[in-house]
PDB file of C-alpha atoms in Angstrom:
ATOM      1  CA  MET O  30       8.403  -1.401  -5.135  1.00  0.00           C
ATOM      2  CA  GLU O  31       5.800  -2.553  -2.417  1.00  0.00           C
ATOM      3  CA  GLU O  32       8.161  -4.952  -0.672  1.00  0.00           C
ATOM      4  CA  GLU O  33      10.153  -1.636   0.054  1.00  0.00           C
ATOM      5  CA  ILE O  34       7.479   0.822   1.749  1.00  0.00           C
ATOM      6  CA  ARG O  35       6.243  -2.379   3.814  1.00  0.00           C
ATOM      7  CA  GLN O  36       9.521  -2.330   5.394  1.00  0.00           C
ATOM      8  CA  LEU O  37      10.130   1.337   5.422  1.00  0.00           C
ATOM      9  CA  VAL O  38       6.559   1.168   7.166  1.00  0.00           C
ATOM     10  CA  LEU O  39       7.393  -1.928   9.508  1.00  0.00           C
ATOM     11  CA  SER O  40      10.556   0.373  10.489  1.00  0.00           C
ATOM     12  CA  MET O  41       8.407   3.765  11.679  1.00  0.00           C
ATOM     13  CA  ASP O  42       7.843   4.462  15.569  1.00  0.00           C
ATOM     14  CA  GLY O  43       4.818   3.154  16.612  1.00  0.00           C
ATOM     15  CA  VAL O  44       3.618   0.622  13.789  1.00  0.00           C
ATOM     16  CA  ALA O  45       3.675  -2.665  15.421  1.00  0.00           C
ATOM     17  CA  THR O  46       2.769  -5.008  11.994  1.00  0.00           C
ATOM     18  CA  VAL O  47       1.739  -4.449   8.099  1.00  0.00           C
ATOM     19  CA  TYR O  48      -1.686  -6.159   7.244  1.00  0.00           C
ATOM     20  CA  ALA O  49      -2.914  -7.361   3.877  1.00  0.00           C
ATOM     21  CA  ALA O  50      -4.050  -4.280   2.025  1.00  0.00           C
ATOM     22  CA  ASP O  51      -7.315  -5.760   1.155  1.00  0.00           C
ATOM     23  CA  PRO O  52      -9.599  -6.683   3.825  1.00  0.00           C
ATOM     24  CA  LEU O  53      -9.793 -10.112   4.127  1.00  0.00           C
ATOM     25  CA  TRP O  54     -13.194 -10.828   2.783  1.00  0.00           C
ATOM     26  CA  LEU O  55     -11.636  -9.180  -0.019  1.00  0.00           C
ATOM     27  CA  THR O  56      -8.113 -11.049  -0.116  1.00  0.00           C
ATOM     28  CA  THR O  57     -10.425 -14.119   0.072  1.00  0.00           C
ATOM     29  CA  VAL O  58     -12.516 -13.441  -3.027  1.00  0.00           C
ATOM     30  CA  LYS O  59      -9.005 -12.155  -4.815  1.00  0.00           C
ATOM     31  CA  ARG O  60      -7.679 -15.225  -4.134  1.00  0.00           C
ATOM     32  CA  LEU O  61     -10.300 -17.703  -5.018  1.00  0.00           C
ATOM     33  CA  GLY O  62     -10.746 -16.074  -8.309  1.00  0.00           C
ATOM     34  CA  LEU O  63      -6.901 -16.339  -9.242  1.00  0.00           C
ATOM     35  CA  LEU O  64      -7.552 -20.490  -8.197  1.00  0.00           C
ATOM     36  CA  LEU O  65     -10.179 -20.683 -10.518  1.00  0.00           C
ATOM     37  CA  GLU O  66      -8.670 -18.812 -13.391  1.00  0.00           C
ATOM     38  CA  GLN O  67      -4.572 -19.534 -12.978  1.00  0.00           C
ATOM     39  CA  GLY O  68      -5.048 -22.521 -10.467  1.00  0.00           C
ATOM     40  CA  THR O  69      -2.439 -21.210  -8.229  1.00  0.00           C
ATOM     41  CA  GLU O  70      -2.808 -18.595  -5.537  1.00  0.00           C
ATOM     42  CA  GLU O  71      -0.936 -15.624  -4.924  1.00  0.00           C
ATOM     43  CA  LEU O  72       0.301 -14.453  -1.645  1.00  0.00           C
ATOM     44  CA  ALA O  73      -1.478 -11.108   0.032  1.00  0.00           C
ATOM     45  CA  HIS O  74      -0.358  -8.134  -0.898  1.00  0.00           C
ATOM     46  CA  PHE O  75       0.965  -5.588   1.728  1.00  0.00           C
ATOM     47  CA  VAL O  76       1.301  -2.952   0.097  1.00  0.00           C
ATOM     48  CA  VAL O  77      -0.617  -2.174  -3.371  1.00  0.00           C
ATOM     49  CA  CYS O  78       0.138   0.482  -5.722  1.00  0.00           C
ATOM     50  CA  SER O  79      -1.992   1.397  -7.948  1.00  0.00           C
ATOM     51  CA  GLY O  80      -1.928   3.920 -11.591  1.00  0.00           C
ATOM     52  CA  GLY O  81       1.055   6.060 -12.814  1.00  0.00           C
ATOM     53  CA  ILE O  82       3.878   3.624 -14.526  1.00  0.00           C
ATOM     54  CA  GLU O  83       3.852   0.950 -16.381  1.00  0.00           C
ATOM     55  CA  GLU O  84       4.778  -1.301 -12.940  1.00  0.00           C
ATOM     56  CA  PHE O  85       1.212  -0.468 -12.252  1.00  0.00           C
ATOM     57  CA  PRO O  86      -1.184  -1.451 -14.253  1.00  0.00           C
ATOM     58  CA  LEU O  87      -4.241   0.984 -13.724  1.00  0.00           C
ATOM     59  CA  VAL O  88      -2.445   3.883 -15.595  1.00  0.00           C
ATOM     60  CA  ASP O  89      -3.847   6.950 -14.975  1.00  0.00           C
ATOM     61  CA  THR O  90      -2.114   9.981 -16.636  1.00  0.00           C
ATOM     62  CA  THR O  91      -4.869  12.611 -17.010  1.00  0.00           C
ATOM     63  CA  ALA O  92      -5.753  12.188 -12.814  1.00  0.00           C
ATOM     64  CA  THR O  93      -3.396  15.198 -12.361  1.00  0.00           C
ATOM     65  CA  GLY O  94      -4.389  17.637 -15.323  1.00  0.00           C
ATOM     66  CA  ASP O  95      -0.590  17.737 -16.454  1.00  0.00           C
ATOM     67  CA  GLY O  96      -0.393  14.543 -18.017  1.00  0.00           C
ATOM     68  CA  THR O  97       2.309  13.205 -15.392  1.00  0.00           C
ATOM     69  CA  GLY O  98       0.083  10.737 -14.060  1.00  0.00           C
ATOM     70  CA  ALA O  99      -1.416   9.666 -10.762  1.00  0.00           C
ATOM     71  CA  LEU O 100       0.117   6.854  -7.765  1.00  0.00           C
ATOM     72  CA  THR O 101      -2.175   6.057  -5.372  1.00  0.00           C
ATOM     73  CA  ILE O 102      -0.335   3.343  -2.648  1.00  0.00           C
ATOM     74  CA  ARG O 103      -2.724   1.555   0.091  1.00  0.00           C
ATOM     75  CA  THR O 104      -1.493  -0.222   3.069  1.00  0.00           C
ATOM     76  CA  ARG O 105      -3.422  -1.506   6.521  1.00  0.00           C
ATOM     77  CA  ILE O 106      -1.318  -1.275   9.524  1.00  0.00           C
ATOM     78  CA  GLY O 107      -1.658  -2.048  13.314  1.00  0.00           C
ATOM     79  CA  THR O 108       0.350   0.578  15.877  1.00  0.00           C
ATOM     80  CA  ASP O 109       2.103  -0.225  19.423  1.00  0.00           C
ATOM     81  CA  GLY O 110       0.286   2.327  21.167  1.00  0.00           C
ATOM     82  CA  SER O 111       3.225   3.976  22.043  1.00  0.00           C
ATOM     83  CA  LEU O 112       2.447   7.070  20.117  1.00  0.00           C
ATOM     84  CA  PRO O 113      -0.977   7.970  19.203  1.00  0.00           C
ATOM     85  CA  ALA O 114      -2.939   5.783  15.837  1.00  0.00           C
ATOM     86  CA  PRO O 115      -3.760   9.184  14.423  1.00  0.00           C
ATOM     87  CA  ALA O 116       0.045  10.440  14.551  1.00  0.00           C
ATOM     88  CA  THR O 117       1.219   7.516  13.844  1.00  0.00           C
ATOM     89  CA  ALA O 118      -0.819   6.851  10.322  1.00  0.00           C
ATOM     90  CA  ARG O 119       0.318  10.359   9.067  1.00  0.00           C
ATOM     91  CA  ALA O 120       3.480   9.956   9.896  1.00  0.00           C
ATOM     92  CA  VAL O 121       3.102   6.866   7.939  1.00  0.00           C
ATOM     93  CA  ALA O 122       1.321   8.983   4.883  1.00  0.00           C
ATOM     94  CA  ASP O 123       4.001  11.285   5.209  1.00  0.00           C
ATOM     95  CA  ALA O 124       6.477   9.103   4.551  1.00  0.00           C
ATOM     96  CA  ILE O 125       5.315   6.787   2.116  1.00  0.00           C
ATOM     97  CA  ARG O 126       4.879  10.348  -0.063  1.00  0.00           C
ATOM     98  CA  VAL O 127       8.135  11.281   0.591  1.00  0.00           C
ATOM     99  CA  PHE O 128       9.620   7.735  -0.782  1.00  0.00           C
ATOM    100  CA  ALA O 129       7.812   7.577  -3.704  1.00  0.00           C
ATOM    101  CA  THR O 130       8.328  10.927  -4.716  1.00  0.00           C
ATOM    102  CA  GLU O 131      11.689  10.348  -4.703  1.00  0.00           C
ATOM    103  CA  ASN O 132      11.429   7.157  -7.081  1.00  0.00           C
ATOM    104  CA  TYR O 133       9.024   8.600  -9.007  1.00  0.00           C
ATOM    105  CA  PRO O 134       8.910  12.507  -8.979  1.00  0.00           C
ATOM    106  CA  PHE O 135       6.969  12.671 -12.156  1.00  0.00           C
ATOM    107  CA  LEU O 136       3.926  10.824 -10.701  1.00  0.00           C
ATOM    108  CA  SER O 137       0.886  12.895  -7.588  1.00  0.00           C
ATOM    109  CA  VAL O 138       1.254  10.219  -5.230  1.00  0.00           C
ATOM    110  CA  LYS O 139      -1.112   9.600  -2.753  1.00  0.00           C
ATOM    111  CA  ALA O 140      -1.074   7.341   0.405  1.00  0.00           C
ATOM    112  CA  ILE O 141      -3.769   5.783   2.147  1.00  0.00           C
ATOM    113  CA  VAL O 142      -3.160   4.276   5.368  1.00  0.00           C
ATOM    114  CA  GLU O 143      -5.682   2.289   7.599  1.00  0.00           C
ATOM    115  CA  VAL O 144      -5.485   1.437  11.416  1.00  0.00           C
ATOM    116  CA  SER O 145      -6.570  -1.777  12.072  1.00  0.00           C
ATOM    117  CA  THR O 146      -5.520  -2.365  15.562  1.00  0.00           C
ATOM    118  CA  ILE O 147      -4.157   0.106  18.194  1.00  0.00           C
ATOM    119  CA  GLY O 148      -1.910  -1.542  21.110  1.00  0.00           C
ATOM    120  CA  VAL O 149      -0.718  -4.531  19.563  1.00  0.00           C
TER     121      VAL O 149
END
């Protein structure tokens, strides 16, 4: 699902690029931990989904109060300057919520979009 969301975000007006969802320092720490633990390197995740269903290890079925669960989706974007950055971020968050709700209607969806660069 993460790659589908990444492609959706990249296709939107005003979006120039999608960055790794975690800040560089956190990505570095995670990669170091994986290298020490498994001896292999994991690629950076451009979209991070957590909670809600078996695919995502952080299940929280009580978050919504009705037992349906919650899904949080985080991504970081760079805008191309053709649209105001806040409007682009809102549109991306709306598109992510629609996509996730269509695929997982039993989950409450929260989309977090960080604008890392403007007018790249």
